[in-house]
Tab-separated table of C-alpha atoms in Angstrom:
chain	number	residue	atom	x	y	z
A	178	UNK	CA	176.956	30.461	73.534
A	179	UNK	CA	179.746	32.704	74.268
A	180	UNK	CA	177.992	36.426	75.683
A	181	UNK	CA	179.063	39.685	73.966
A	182	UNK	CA	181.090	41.582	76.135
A	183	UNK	CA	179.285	44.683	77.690
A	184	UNK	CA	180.862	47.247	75.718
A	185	UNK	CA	180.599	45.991	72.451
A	186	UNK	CA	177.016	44.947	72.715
A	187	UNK	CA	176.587	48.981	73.865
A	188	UNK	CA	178.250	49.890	70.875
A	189	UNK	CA	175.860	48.124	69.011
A	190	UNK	CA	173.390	48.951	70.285
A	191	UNK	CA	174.642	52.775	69.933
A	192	UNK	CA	175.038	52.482	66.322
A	193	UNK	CA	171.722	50.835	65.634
A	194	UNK	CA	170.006	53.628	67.530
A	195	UNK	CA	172.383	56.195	65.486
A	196	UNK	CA	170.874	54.609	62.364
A	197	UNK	CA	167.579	54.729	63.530
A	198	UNK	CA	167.755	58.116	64.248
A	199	UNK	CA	169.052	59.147	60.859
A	200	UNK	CA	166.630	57.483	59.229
A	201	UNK	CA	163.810	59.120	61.216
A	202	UNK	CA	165.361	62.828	60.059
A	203	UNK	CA	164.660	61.762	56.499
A	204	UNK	CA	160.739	60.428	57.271
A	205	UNK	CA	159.802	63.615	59.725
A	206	UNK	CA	161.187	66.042	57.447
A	207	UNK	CA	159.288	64.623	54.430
A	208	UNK	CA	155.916	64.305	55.830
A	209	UNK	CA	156.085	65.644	59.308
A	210	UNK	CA	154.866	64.163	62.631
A	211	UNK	CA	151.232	63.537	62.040
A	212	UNK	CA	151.772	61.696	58.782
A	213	UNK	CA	155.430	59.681	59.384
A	214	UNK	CA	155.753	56.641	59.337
A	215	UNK	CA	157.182	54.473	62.436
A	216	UNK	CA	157.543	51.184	60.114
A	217	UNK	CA	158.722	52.951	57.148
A	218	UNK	CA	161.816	54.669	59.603
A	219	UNK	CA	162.803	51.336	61.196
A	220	UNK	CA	162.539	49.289	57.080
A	221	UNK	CA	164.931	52.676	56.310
A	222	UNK	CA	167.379	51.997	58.623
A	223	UNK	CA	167.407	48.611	57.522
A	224	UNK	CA	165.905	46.578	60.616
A	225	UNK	CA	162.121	44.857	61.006
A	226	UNK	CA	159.462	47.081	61.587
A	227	UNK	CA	159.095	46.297	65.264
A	228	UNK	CA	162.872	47.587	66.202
A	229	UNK	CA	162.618	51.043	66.371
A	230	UNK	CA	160.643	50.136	69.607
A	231	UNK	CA	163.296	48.507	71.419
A	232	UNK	CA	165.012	52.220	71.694
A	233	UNK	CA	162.357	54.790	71.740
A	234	UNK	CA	158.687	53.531	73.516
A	235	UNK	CA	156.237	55.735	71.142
A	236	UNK	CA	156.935	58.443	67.738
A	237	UNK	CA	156.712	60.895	70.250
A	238	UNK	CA	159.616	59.434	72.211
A	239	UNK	CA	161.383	59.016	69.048
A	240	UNK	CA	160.661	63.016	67.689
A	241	UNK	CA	161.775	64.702	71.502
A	242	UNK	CA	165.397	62.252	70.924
A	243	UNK	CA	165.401	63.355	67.408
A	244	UNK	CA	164.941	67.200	68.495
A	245	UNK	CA	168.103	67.180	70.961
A	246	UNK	CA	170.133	65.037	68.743
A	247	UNK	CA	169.903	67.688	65.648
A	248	UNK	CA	169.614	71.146	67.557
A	249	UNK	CA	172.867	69.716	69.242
A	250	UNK	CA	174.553	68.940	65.822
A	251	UNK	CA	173.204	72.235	64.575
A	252	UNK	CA	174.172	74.095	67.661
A	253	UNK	CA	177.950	72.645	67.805
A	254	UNK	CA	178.574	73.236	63.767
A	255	UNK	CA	177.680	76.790	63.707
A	256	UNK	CA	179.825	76.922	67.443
A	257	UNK	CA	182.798	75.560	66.006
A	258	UNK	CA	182.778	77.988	62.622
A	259	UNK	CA	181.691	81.093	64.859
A	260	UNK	CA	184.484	80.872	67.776
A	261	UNK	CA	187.644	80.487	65.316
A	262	UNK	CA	186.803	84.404	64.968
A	263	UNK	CA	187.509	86.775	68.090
A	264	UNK	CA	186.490	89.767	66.818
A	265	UNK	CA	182.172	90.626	67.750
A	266	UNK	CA	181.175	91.782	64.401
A	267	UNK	CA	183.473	89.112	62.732
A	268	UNK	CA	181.811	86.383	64.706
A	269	UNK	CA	178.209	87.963	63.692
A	270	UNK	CA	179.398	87.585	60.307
A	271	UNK	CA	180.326	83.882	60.992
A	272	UNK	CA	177.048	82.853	62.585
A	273	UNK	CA	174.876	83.450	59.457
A	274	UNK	CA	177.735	82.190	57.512
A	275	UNK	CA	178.243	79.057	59.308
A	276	UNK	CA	174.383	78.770	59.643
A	277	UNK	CA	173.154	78.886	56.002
A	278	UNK	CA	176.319	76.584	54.998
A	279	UNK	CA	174.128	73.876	57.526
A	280	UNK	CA	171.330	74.438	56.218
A	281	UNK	CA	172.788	73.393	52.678
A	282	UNK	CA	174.942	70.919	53.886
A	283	UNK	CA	172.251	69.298	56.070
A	284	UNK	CA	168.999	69.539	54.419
A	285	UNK	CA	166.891	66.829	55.965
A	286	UNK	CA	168.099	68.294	59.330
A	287	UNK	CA	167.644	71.924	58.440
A	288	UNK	CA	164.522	71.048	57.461
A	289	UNK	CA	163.661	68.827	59.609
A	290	UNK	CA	163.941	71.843	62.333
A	291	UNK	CA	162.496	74.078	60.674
A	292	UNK	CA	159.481	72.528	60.243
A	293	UNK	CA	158.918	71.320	63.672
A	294	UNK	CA	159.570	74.823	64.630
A	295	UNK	CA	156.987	76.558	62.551
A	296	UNK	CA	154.495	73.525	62.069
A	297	UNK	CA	154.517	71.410	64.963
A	298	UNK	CA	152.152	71.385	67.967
A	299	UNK	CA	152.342	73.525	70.834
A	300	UNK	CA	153.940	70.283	72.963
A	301	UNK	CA	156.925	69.824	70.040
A	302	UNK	CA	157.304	73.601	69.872
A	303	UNK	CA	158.071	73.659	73.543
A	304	UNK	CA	160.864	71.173	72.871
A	305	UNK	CA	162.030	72.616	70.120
A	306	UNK	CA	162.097	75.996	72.042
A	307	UNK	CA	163.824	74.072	75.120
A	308	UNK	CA	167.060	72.874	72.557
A	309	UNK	CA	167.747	75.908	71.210
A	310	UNK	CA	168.793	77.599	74.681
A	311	UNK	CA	172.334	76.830	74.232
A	312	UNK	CA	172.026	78.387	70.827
A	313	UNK	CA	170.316	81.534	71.822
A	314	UNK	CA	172.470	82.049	75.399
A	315	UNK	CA	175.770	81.413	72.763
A	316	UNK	CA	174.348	84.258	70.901
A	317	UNK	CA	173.495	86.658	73.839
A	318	UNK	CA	177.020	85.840	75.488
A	319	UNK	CA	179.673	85.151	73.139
A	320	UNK	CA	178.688	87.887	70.339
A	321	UNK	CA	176.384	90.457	71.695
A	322	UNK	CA	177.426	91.025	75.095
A	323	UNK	CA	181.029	91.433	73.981
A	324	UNK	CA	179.959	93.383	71.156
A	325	UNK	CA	177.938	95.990	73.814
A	326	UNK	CA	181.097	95.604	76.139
A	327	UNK	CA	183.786	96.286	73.435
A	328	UNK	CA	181.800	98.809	72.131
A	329	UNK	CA	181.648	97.448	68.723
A	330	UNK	CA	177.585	97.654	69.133
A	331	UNK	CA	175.171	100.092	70.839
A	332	UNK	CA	173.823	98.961	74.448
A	333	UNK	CA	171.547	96.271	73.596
A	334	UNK	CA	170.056	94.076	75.649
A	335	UNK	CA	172.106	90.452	75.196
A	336	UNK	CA	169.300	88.241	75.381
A	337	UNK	CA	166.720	90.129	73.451
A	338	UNK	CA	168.775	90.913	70.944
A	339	UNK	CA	169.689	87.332	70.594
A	340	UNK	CA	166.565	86.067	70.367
A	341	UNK	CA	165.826	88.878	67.430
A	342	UNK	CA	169.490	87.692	65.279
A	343	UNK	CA	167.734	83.647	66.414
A	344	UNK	CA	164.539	85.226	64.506
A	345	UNK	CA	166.643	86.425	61.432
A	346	UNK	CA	168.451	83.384	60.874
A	347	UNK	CA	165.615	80.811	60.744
A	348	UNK	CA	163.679	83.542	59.307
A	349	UNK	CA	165.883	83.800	56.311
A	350	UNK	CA	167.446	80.596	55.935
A	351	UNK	CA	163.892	78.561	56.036
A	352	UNK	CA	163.680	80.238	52.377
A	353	UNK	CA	165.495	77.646	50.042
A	354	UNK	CA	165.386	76.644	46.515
A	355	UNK	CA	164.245	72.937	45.458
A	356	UNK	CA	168.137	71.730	45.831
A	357	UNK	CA	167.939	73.309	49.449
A	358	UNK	CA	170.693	76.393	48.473
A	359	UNK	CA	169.420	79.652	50.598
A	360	UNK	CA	168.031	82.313	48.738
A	361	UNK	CA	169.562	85.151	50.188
A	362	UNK	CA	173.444	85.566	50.741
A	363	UNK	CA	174.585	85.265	54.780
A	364	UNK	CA	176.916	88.590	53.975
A	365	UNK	CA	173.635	90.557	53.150
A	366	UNK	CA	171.893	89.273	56.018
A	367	UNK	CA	175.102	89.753	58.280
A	368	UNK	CA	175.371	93.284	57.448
A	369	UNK	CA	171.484	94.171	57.609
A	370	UNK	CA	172.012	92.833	61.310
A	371	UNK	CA	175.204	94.779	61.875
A	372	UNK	CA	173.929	98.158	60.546
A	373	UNK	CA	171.158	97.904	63.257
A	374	UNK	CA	173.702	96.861	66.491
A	375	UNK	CA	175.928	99.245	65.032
A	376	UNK	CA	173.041	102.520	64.479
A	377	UNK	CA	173.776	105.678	66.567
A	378	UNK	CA	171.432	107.629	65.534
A	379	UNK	CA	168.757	107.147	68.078
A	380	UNK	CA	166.722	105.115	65.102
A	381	UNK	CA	164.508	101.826	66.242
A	382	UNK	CA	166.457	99.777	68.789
A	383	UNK	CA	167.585	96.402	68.785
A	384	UNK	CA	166.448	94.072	71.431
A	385	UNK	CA	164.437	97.206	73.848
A	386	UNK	CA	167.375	99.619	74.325
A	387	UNK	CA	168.535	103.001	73.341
């Protein structure tokens, strides 16, 4: 029997565990950790009910690769939208935008996220918490620091602050209708965060600085 060379049998094996893991989204953000189904994510994807062990050893295994797979694709989507603008404010403007257009155009990841994030253990939180570094130090460095440098916004601190826009955004755009469109517009919620970064009158600060 003639072998499969190496690199196709990795791309197989690539795809399968692609499919696998888009199959999971669908099952965790339906019914969550405690109550998905192993079986019903590997029959999904279209493959006996034992494969899905072949690529991740336990659901736990499977929820940490599913974790970094979709902060990544949310991380790199709102990225993308958010440095086409050079401007501080402008990119503000573009992270809400870019982040509620996910949310719609990726519901079973959106939510998905979301859910770990408010709902999960402490053990899934942590991971959670762990992907969305990138996300948070993008914030802090490529829109607020410029924004206090440029002096576009008050002196915040970066990272705080960051972490308080972070709040806002999964804050606001966790609130959906039953065809997963966001309630509230990004512009409004753009503009509530720029009249705070942008106060001068010695009002509540933004992220622990005057």
């Amino acid at each position: 029997m003639a072998r499969i060379p190496k690199t196709e049998r990795d791309e197989v094996l690539s795809a399968t565990r692609q499919q696998l893991l888009d199959a999971a989204v669908v099952e965790f953000a339906r019914n969550g950790f405690t109550r998905a189904n192993i079986n019903h994510i590997s029959e999904a994807a279209g493959y006996s009910k034992g494969t899905i062990y072949n690529y991740f050893p336990s659901k736990q295994a499977l929820m940490l690769a599913l974790i970094g797979e979709s902060s990544a694709k949310h991380f790199q989507y709102i990225a993308d939208q958010v440095r086409q603008a050079s401007d501080p404010a402008q990119r503000l403007a573009r992270f809400y935008e870019a982040g509620f257009r996910f949310i719609e155009e990726n519901p079973a990841h959106a939510r998905f996220l979301i859910t770990t994030l408010f709902s999960s253990g402490a053990d899934l939180q942590a991971a959670m918490y762990f992907s969305y570094q990138p996300m948070f130090q993008f914030v802090a460095q490529e829109i607020v620091a410029p924004g206090v440098e440029q002096g576009v916004f008050r002196a915040v601190n970066p990272v705080d602050t960051a972490t308080l826009l972070m709040t806002l955004y999964l804050g606001t755009g966790s609130n959906t209708d039953k065809d997963g469109k966001v309630y509230l517009d990004p512009r409004q919620v753009a503009e509530f965060a720029l009249s705070a970064l942008r106060r001068g009158d010695g009002a509540s600060t933004v992220g622990g600085k005057q």
